[in-house]
């Protein structure tokens, strides 16, 4: 009886397990089927909704333009061909997953970027992948975004930026001295972007954290992690399967991203905590004369956002400050390096420096730069930010009564209908479209504006 009881128990247990597995697998199949049906219905709806826009040739109804948006020179040329063909806009489907409209004419870009912040939502096609690194500043919306913007805007006042000119000159000199040394050693060519990118990182670390990394001359764990995060974020964007977290974090790229992320977050967390402690101790011990001296001392980015308060007397938390500092480094170094490289490609400053004893550019020179328009042309032809994405909580009306959800910056600049070789010439009095030149985006959701 005992043996029979054991056998029956085993059979019942196995039967029960099989039943559970059957129910689970059946339920999983049902969930996948429901998700697939919903995805296809959504794809059909968007295909009809955006049919008023011109549509370039697709790979198929289901795949759309998946794989055709490439971050290569050939890919850029293909988009340039789109602008030549469609003039102002076209729809673009990344499989059944993402349904976009690419805009490249000022008249279509303007109403989109100038829409009220209350109905403008940062689309997560691009920004979602940056959330683990940067927090919510780039993709926050509503009052959360408005409050952070109010708190951070003082950090970008002209009076603050003036104090950084000495830092920029110092970092540029280190880079130039390194070039001279490499040429003396027989180096015949240099990969400009690598050197300039290290220089902008060096400058930002000094401005943001008062931290001298010496990254232009020696390796830095933090700087290496920043560079790797930039590269991995770009590569993730190009692989549609990596857009889902539950897949990406299991890949080798996802594991490398997390490792670099830990390095960056550990660095910024330590800096913020140490600086908050220092400022707190300083307020407790400083005398009246110390207060005046502190007010004159150059404050870095972390100092400013640690001290800023809203109308209720509340500041940002350590976690929020870390996110803003990470965003500052991400948004500042790569785009600036790109702009500088392309400006160097087009620019000479010999006329400006003629007759001077020193070799450093002053703040006042920026407004009287004889080739200032060359810098602007560089930003137009080689925009550091090639595009931005937006979603809207209500339909947006464009020329032709069409609705839209995306902008292309680089190809708005390349639009042949708006080309004018004298666009930035100071003597040119011809009226220009307000959104024909938007190298870093525009409008209420443009992250920061310089305050005079």
Coordinates of C-alpha atoms in Angstrom, one line a residue:
X1 CA 0.0 0.0 0.0
X2 CA 2.8 2.3 0.8
X3 CA 4.4 1.7 -2.6
X4 CA 1.1 2.2 -4.3
X5 CA 0.5 5.4 -2.4
X6 CA 3.9 6.7 -3.4
X7 CA 3.3 5.9 -7.1
X8 CA -0.1 7.6 -7.1
X9 CA 1.4 10.6 -5.4
X10 CA 4.1 10.8 -8.0
X11 CA 1.6 10.5 -10.9
X12 CA -0.7 13.1 -9.4
X13 CA 2.3 15.5 -8.8
X14 CA 3.5 15.0 -12.4
X15 CA 0.0 15.4 -13.8
X16 CA -0.4 18.6 -11.7
X17 CA 2.9 20.0 -12.9
X18 CA 2.0 19.2 -16.5
X19 CA -1.3 21.0 -16.0
X20 CA 0.3 24.0 -14.6
X21 CA 2.9 24.1 -17.4
X22 CA 0.1 23.7 -20.0
X23 CA -2.0 26.5 -18.4
X24 CA 1.1 28.7 -18.2
X25 CA 2.2 28.0 -21.8
X26 CA -1.4 28.5 -23.1
X27 CA -1.6 31.8 -21.2
X28 CA 1.8 32.9 -22.6
X29 CA 0.8 32.1 -26.1
X30 CA -2.5 34.0 -25.6
X31 CA -0.6 37.0 -24.3
X32 CA 1.9 37.0 -27.2
X33 CA -1.0 36.6 -29.7
X34 CA -2.9 39.5 -28.1
X35 CA 0.2 41.6 -28.2
X36 CA 0.8 40.8 -31.9
X37 CA -2.7 41.5 -32.9
X38 CA -2.6 44.8 -31.0
X39 CA 0.7 45.7 -32.6
X40 CA -0.6 45.0 -36.1
X41 CA -3.9 46.9 -35.5
X42 CA -1.8 49.9 -34.2
X43 CA 0.4 49.6 -37.3
X44 CA -2.6 49.6 -39.6
X45 CA -4.1 52.6 -37.9
X46 CA -0.9 54.7 -38.1
X47 CA -0.4 53.7 -41.7
X48 CA -3.8 55.1 -42.5
X49 CA -3.4 58.1 -40.2
X50 CA -0.1 59.2 -41.8
X51 CA -1.1 58.4 -45.4
X52 CA -1.4 62.2 -46.1
X53 CA 2.4 62.3 -46.0
X54 CA 4.7 61.2 -48.8
X55 CA 6.2 57.8 -48.1
X56 CA 9.6 56.6 -49.5
X57 CA 9.8 53.1 -50.7
X58 CA 9.6 50.5 -47.9
X59 CA 11.1 47.1 -47.6
X60 CA 7.6 45.7 -47.0
X61 CA 4.2 46.7 -45.4
X62 CA 5.3 45.1 -42.1
X63 CA 9.0 46.1 -42.0
X64 CA 8.6 49.5 -43.4
X65 CA 11.9 51.4 -43.4
X66 CA 13.5 49.3 -40.8
X67 CA 17.3 49.1 -41.4
X68 CA 17.3 52.1 -43.8
X69 CA 18.2 54.7 -41.1
X70 CA 21.9 54.2 -40.8
X71 CA 24.5 56.3 -38.9
X72 CA 27.0 56.3 -41.7
X73 CA 28.1 58.6 -44.4
X74 CA 26.0 56.6 -46.9
X75 CA 23.0 56.9 -44.6
X76 CA 23.4 60.7 -44.4
X77 CA 23.6 60.9 -48.1
X78 CA 20.4 58.9 -48.4
X79 CA 18.6 61.3 -46.1
X80 CA 20.0 64.2 -48.2
X81 CA 18.3 62.5 -51.2
X82 CA 15.0 62.4 -49.2
X83 CA 15.2 66.2 -48.7
X84 CA 15.9 66.8 -52.4
X85 CA 12.8 64.6 -53.3
X86 CA 10.2 65.4 -50.7
X87 CA 11.2 69.0 -49.8
X88 CA 9.4 69.4 -46.5
X89 CA 8.4 66.0 -45.0
X90 CA 7.8 62.3 -45.3
X91 CA 6.6 59.5 -43.1
X92 CA 8.9 56.8 -41.8
X93 CA 8.0 53.4 -40.3
X94 CA 10.5 51.3 -38.2
X95 CA 8.7 48.0 -38.6
X96 CA 5.3 48.0 -36.8
X97 CA 7.0 49.5 -33.7
X98 CA 7.7 53.2 -34.4
X99 CA 5.7 55.5 -36.8
X100 CA 7.4 58.8 -37.5
X101 CA 7.2 61.8 -39.7
X102 CA 10.6 63.3 -40.7
X103 CA 10.4 67.1 -41.1
X104 CA 13.0 69.2 -42.9
X105 CA 11.5 72.6 -43.8
X106 CA 11.4 75.6 -41.4
X107 CA 7.6 76.2 -42.0
X108 CA 6.9 72.6 -40.8
X109 CA 9.5 72.6 -38.0
X110 CA 8.4 75.9 -36.4
X111 CA 4.9 75.0 -35.3
X112 CA 6.2 71.8 -33.8
X113 CA 9.1 73.2 -31.8
X114 CA 7.1 76.3 -30.7
X115 CA 4.1 74.4 -29.4
X116 CA 3.4 74.9 -25.7
X117 CA 5.4 72.8 -23.3
X118 CA 2.1 71.6 -21.7
X119 CA 1.3 69.5 -24.8
X120 CA 4.8 68.6 -25.8
X121 CA 6.2 65.3 -24.7
X122 CA 9.8 64.0 -25.3
X123 CA 9.4 60.9 -27.3
X124 CA 11.1 57.8 -25.8
X125 CA 12.3 56.4 -29.2
X126 CA 15.7 58.1 -28.4
X127 CA 15.5 59.3 -24.8
X128 CA 14.3 56.1 -23.1
X129 CA 17.7 54.5 -23.7
X130 CA 19.4 57.4 -21.8
X131 CA 17.1 57.3 -18.7
X132 CA 19.4 54.9 -16.7
X133 CA 22.3 57.2 -17.3
X134 CA 20.7 60.7 -17.1
X135 CA 17.6 60.3 -15.1
X136 CA 14.5 62.2 -16.1
X137 CA 15.7 65.7 -17.1
X138 CA 15.8 65.0 -20.8
X139 CA 12.5 63.2 -20.8
X140 CA 10.6 64.7 -17.9
X141 CA 7.4 66.6 -18.7
X142 CA 4.9 68.9 -17.2
X143 CA 5.5 70.6 -13.9
X144 CA 8.5 68.4 -13.0
X145 CA 10.3 69.6 -16.1
X146 CA 9.2 73.2 -15.6
X147 CA 10.5 73.3 -12.0
X148 CA 13.9 71.8 -12.9
X149 CA 14.3 74.2 -15.8
X150 CA 13.6 77.2 -13.4
X151 CA 16.2 75.9 -11.0
X152 CA 18.9 75.2 -13.5
X153 CA 18.6 78.3 -15.7
X154 CA 20.7 80.5 -13.5
X155 CA 23.7 78.2 -14.1
X156 CA 23.7 79.3 -17.7
X157 CA 23.7 83.1 -17.2
X158 CA 26.3 85.0 -19.2
X159 CA 27.9 86.2 -16.1
X160 CA 28.6 82.6 -15.0
X161 CA 29.9 81.6 -18.4
X162 CA 32.3 84.5 -18.6
X163 CA 34.3 83.1 -15.8
X164 CA 34.9 79.9 -17.7
X165 CA 36.9 81.5 -20.5
X166 CA 40.1 81.0 -18.6
X167 CA 39.3 77.3 -18.2
X168 CA 38.6 77.0 -22.0
X169 CA 41.8 78.7 -22.8
X170 CA 43.8 76.4 -20.4
X171 CA 42.3 73.2 -21.8
X172 CA 42.8 74.4 -25.4
X173 CA 46.4 75.1 -24.7
X174 CA 47.0 71.6 -23.3
X175 CA 45.5 70.2 -26.5
X176 CA 47.6 72.5 -28.7
X177 CA 50.8 71.7 -26.8
X178 CA 50.1 68.0 -27.3
X179 CA 49.6 68.5 -31.0
X180 CA 53.0 70.4 -31.2
X181 CA 54.7 67.6 -29.4
X182 CA 53.2 64.9 -31.6
X183 CA 54.2 66.7 -34.7
X184 CA 57.7 67.2 -33.4
X185 CA 57.8 63.4 -32.8
X186 CA 57.0 62.8 -36.5
X187 CA 53.3 62.4 -36.4
X188 CA 51.9 63.4 -39.8
X189 CA 48.2 63.2 -39.2
X190 CA 45.8 63.4 -36.2
X191 CA 42.3 62.1 -35.6
X192 CA 40.9 65.6 -34.7
X193 CA 37.7 64.5 -33.0
X194 CA 39.4 62.2 -30.5
X195 CA 41.6 65.1 -29.3
X196 CA 38.9 67.7 -29.3
X197 CA 36.5 65.4 -27.4
X198 CA 39.1 64.9 -24.6
X199 CA 39.6 68.6 -24.5
X200 CA 35.8 69.3 -24.1
X201 CA 35.6 66.6 -21.4
X202 CA 38.5 68.2 -19.6
X203 CA 36.9 71.6 -19.8
X204 CA 33.5 70.4 -18.6
X205 CA 35.0 68.4 -15.7
X206 CA 36.7 71.6 -14.5
X207 CA 33.6 73.7 -15.0
X208 CA 31.1 71.2 -13.6
X209 CA 33.0 69.7 -10.8
X210 CA 36.2 71.8 -10.4
X211 CA 37.9 68.5 -11.1
X212 CA 41.2 68.3 -13.0
X213 CA 41.2 64.9 -14.6
X214 CA 44.3 65.4 -16.7
X215 CA 42.4 63.3 -19.2
X216 CA 44.2 64.8 -22.2
X217 CA 47.5 63.4 -21.1
X218 CA 46.6 60.3 -19.2
X219 CA 43.7 57.8 -19.0
X220 CA 40.8 58.4 -16.7
X221 CA 38.3 55.7 -15.6
X222 CA 35.5 58.2 -15.5
X223 CA 36.3 59.7 -18.9
X224 CA 36.6 56.2 -20.5
X225 CA 33.2 55.3 -19.0
X226 CA 31.6 58.5 -20.5
X227 CA 33.0 57.7 -23.9
X228 CA 31.9 54.1 -23.7
X229 CA 28.3 55.1 -22.6
X230 CA 28.1 57.4 -25.6
X231 CA 29.1 54.7 -28.0
X232 CA 26.9 52.0 -26.5
X233 CA 23.8 54.3 -26.4
X234 CA 24.3 55.0 -30.1
X235 CA 24.7 51.3 -31.0
X236 CA 21.7 50.4 -29.0
X237 CA 19.6 52.8 -31.0
X238 CA 20.6 51.1 -34.2
X239 CA 19.5 47.6 -33.1
X240 CA 15.7 47.4 -32.9
X241 CA 15.8 44.3 -30.6
X242 CA 17.9 46.2 -28.1
X243 CA 15.1 48.7 -27.6
X244 CA 13.5 46.3 -25.2
X245 CA 15.1 46.4 -21.7
X246 CA 14.5 42.8 -21.0
X247 CA 16.5 41.8 -24.0
X248 CA 19.2 44.5 -23.9
X249 CA 20.3 44.0 -20.3
X250 CA 21.1 40.3 -21.0
X251 CA 23.4 41.1 -23.9
X252 CA 27.1 41.8 -23.6
X253 CA 26.5 45.4 -24.7
X254 CA 23.9 45.8 -21.9
X255 CA 26.3 44.4 -19.3
X256 CA 29.1 46.7 -20.5
X257 CA 26.6 49.6 -20.3
X258 CA 25.8 48.8 -16.7
X259 CA 29.4 48.5 -15.7
X260 CA 30.3 51.9 -17.3
X261 CA 27.1 53.3 -15.7
X262 CA 28.3 52.3 -12.2
X263 CA 31.6 54.1 -12.8
X264 CA 30.0 57.3 -13.9
X265 CA 27.3 57.3 -11.1
X266 CA 29.8 56.5 -8.4
X267 CA 32.0 59.5 -9.5
X268 CA 29.1 62.0 -9.6
X269 CA 27.6 60.7 -6.4
X270 CA 30.9 61.2 -4.6
X271 CA 31.4 64.7 -6.0
X272 CA 27.9 65.9 -5.1
X273 CA 28.0 64.5 -1.6
X274 CA 31.5 65.9 -0.8
X275 CA 30.5 69.3 -2.3
X276 CA 27.3 69.5 -0.3
X277 CA 29.2 68.6 2.9
X278 CA 31.8 71.3 2.1
X279 CA 29.2 74.0 1.4
X280 CA 27.3 73.1 4.6
X281 CA 30.5 73.3 6.8
X282 CA 31.5 76.5 5.0
X283 CA 28.2 78.2 5.9
X284 CA 28.6 77.2 9.6
X285 CA 32.1 78.6 10.0
X286 CA 32.5 81.5 7.6
X287 CA 32.7 85.1 8.8
X288 CA 31.3 88.2 7.2
X289 CA 34.5 88.8 5.2
X290 CA 34.5 85.1 4.2
X291 CA 31.0 85.6 2.8
X292 CA 32.2 88.4 0.5
X293 CA 35.2 86.2 -0.6
X294 CA 33.0 83.2 -1.3
X295 CA 30.6 85.4 -3.4
X296 CA 33.5 86.4 -5.6
X297 CA 34.9 82.9 -6.0
X298 CA 34.1 81.2 -9.3
X299 CA 31.3 78.7 -8.7
X300 CA 31.2 75.5 -10.7
X301 CA 28.0 73.9 -12.0
X302 CA 27.5 71.6 -9.0
X303 CA 27.9 74.6 -6.6
X304 CA 25.2 76.6 -8.4
X305 CA 22.6 73.8 -8.5
X306 CA 23.4 72.8 -4.9
X307 CA 22.7 76.4 -3.8
X308 CA 19.7 77.2 -6.0
X309 CA 16.2 77.1 -4.4
X310 CA 12.7 77.3 -5.8
X311 CA 9.9 79.8 -4.7
X312 CA 9.1 77.4 -1.8
X313 CA 12.7 77.4 -0.6
X314 CA 13.3 73.8 -1.8
X315 CA 16.3 72.7 -3.8
X316 CA 17.2 69.6 -5.7
X317 CA 17.9 66.3 -4.0
X318 CA 21.3 64.7 -4.3
X319 CA 19.9 62.2 -6.8
X320 CA 18.4 65.0 -9.0
X321 CA 21.7 66.9 -8.9
X322 CA 23.6 63.8 -9.9
X323 CA 21.2 63.4 -12.9
X324 CA 21.6 67.0 -13.9
X325 CA 25.4 66.8 -13.7
X326 CA 25.4 63.6 -15.8
X327 CA 23.2 65.3 -18.4
X328 CA 25.5 68.3 -18.4
X329 CA 28.5 66.1 -19.2
X330 CA 26.6 64.0 -21.8
X331 CA 24.9 66.9 -23.6
X332 CA 27.9 69.2 -23.5
X333 CA 31.1 67.3 -24.5
X334 CA 30.2 65.4 -27.6
X335 CA 28.1 68.0 -29.3
X336 CA 30.7 70.7 -28.5
X337 CA 33.5 68.6 -29.8
X338 CA 31.6 68.0 -33.1
X339 CA 30.9 71.7 -33.5
X340 CA 34.5 72.6 -32.8
X341 CA 35.9 70.1 -35.2
X342 CA 33.8 71.2 -38.1
X343 CA 34.4 74.9 -37.2
X344 CA 38.2 74.2 -37.3
X345 CA 37.6 72.6 -40.7
X346 CA 36.3 75.9 -42.0
X347 CA 37.9 78.6 -39.8
X348 CA 41.0 80.6 -39.5
X349 CA 41.7 83.1 -36.7
X350 CA 44.9 84.8 -37.8
X351 CA 43.2 88.1 -38.5
X352 CA 41.8 88.2 -35.0
X353 CA 45.1 87.5 -33.3
X354 CA 47.2 89.8 -35.5
X355 CA 49.1 92.4 -33.5
X356 CA 48.5 90.8 -30.1
X357 CA 51.2 89.8 -27.7
X358 CA 49.2 87.0 -26.2
X359 CA 47.7 84.0 -27.9
X360 CA 44.4 83.7 -25.9
X361 CA 41.0 84.6 -27.1
X362 CA 39.0 86.9 -24.8
X363 CA 35.2 86.9 -24.0
X364 CA 34.7 90.1 -25.9
X365 CA 36.1 88.5 -29.0
X366 CA 33.2 86.2 -29.4
X367 CA 30.9 89.0 -30.4
X368 CA 33.4 90.6 -32.8
X369 CA 34.8 87.5 -34.4
X370 CA 35.5 88.4 -38.0
X371 CA 34.6 84.8 -39.1
X372 CA 31.7 84.3 -36.7
X373 CA 29.4 83.4 -39.6
X374 CA 31.8 80.6 -40.6
X375 CA 31.1 79.0 -37.2
X376 CA 27.4 79.3 -37.8
X377 CA 27.8 77.8 -41.3
X378 CA 29.7 74.9 -39.7
X379 CA 26.7 74.3 -37.3
X380 CA 24.3 74.5 -40.3
X381 CA 26.2 72.1 -42.5
X382 CA 27.3 69.7 -39.7
X383 CA 24.7 70.0 -37.0
X384 CA 25.9 68.4 -33.7
X385 CA 22.3 67.4 -33.0
X386 CA 21.0 65.9 -36.2
X387 CA 17.4 65.5 -35.0
X388 CA 15.0 65.6 -32.1
X389 CA 11.8 63.6 -31.5
X390 CA 8.6 64.8 -29.9
X391 CA 5.2 63.4 -29.2
X392 CA 2.1 65.6 -28.7
X393 CA -1.0 65.2 -26.5
X394 CA -3.1 66.7 -29.3
X395 CA -3.0 67.0 -33.1
X396 CA -0.6 69.7 -34.4
X397 CA -1.6 71.7 -37.5
X398 CA 1.0 72.2 -40.1
X399 CA 0.9 73.6 -43.6
X400 CA -1.7 71.5 -45.4
X401 CA -3.5 70.7 -42.2
X402 CA -1.4 67.7 -41.4
X403 CA -0.4 66.2 -38.0
X404 CA 3.1 65.4 -36.9
X405 CA 5.3 64.0 -34.2
X406 CA 9.0 64.4 -35.3
X407 CA 11.7 66.9 -36.5
X408 CA 15.0 66.5 -38.5
X409 CA 17.5 69.3 -37.8
X410 CA 20.4 68.5 -40.0
X411 CA 18.2 68.2 -43.1
X412 CA 16.2 71.3 -42.4
X413 CA 19.6 73.1 -42.6
X414 CA 20.3 71.2 -45.9
X415 CA 17.0 72.0 -47.4
X416 CA 17.8 73.4 -50.9
X417 CA 14.7 75.7 -50.9
X418 CA 16.3 77.6 -47.9
X419 CA 19.9 77.6 -49.1
X420 CA 21.6 81.1 -49.0
X421 CA 25.4 81.3 -49.1
X422 CA 25.1 84.8 -47.5
X423 CA 22.7 83.6 -44.8
X424 CA 25.2 84.5 -41.9
X425 CA 26.9 87.5 -43.6
X426 CA 26.5 90.5 -41.3
X427 CA 25.8 92.7 -44.3
X428 CA 23.0 90.5 -45.5
X429 CA 19.7 92.2 -44.7
X430 CA 17.4 89.7 -46.3
X431 CA 14.8 88.3 -44.0
X432 CA 15.4 84.6 -43.0
X433 CA 12.9 82.0 -41.8
X434 CA 13.2 81.9 -38.0
X435 CA 13.6 78.1 -38.0
X436 CA 15.9 77.7 -40.9
X437 CA 18.9 77.5 -38.5
X438 CA 18.3 75.6 -35.2
X439 CA 21.6 73.7 -34.5
X440 CA 20.6 72.8 -30.9
X441 CA 16.8 72.7 -31.4
X442 CA 14.4 75.5 -30.3
X443 CA 11.2 76.3 -28.5
X444 CA 9.8 75.7 -25.0
X445 CA 11.2 72.2 -24.7
X446 CA 14.7 73.3 -25.8
X447 CA 16.5 72.3 -22.6
X448 CA 18.3 75.6 -21.8
X449 CA 18.7 79.1 -23.2
X450 CA 21.6 81.4 -22.4
X451 CA 20.5 84.3 -20.2
X452 CA 22.0 87.7 -20.9

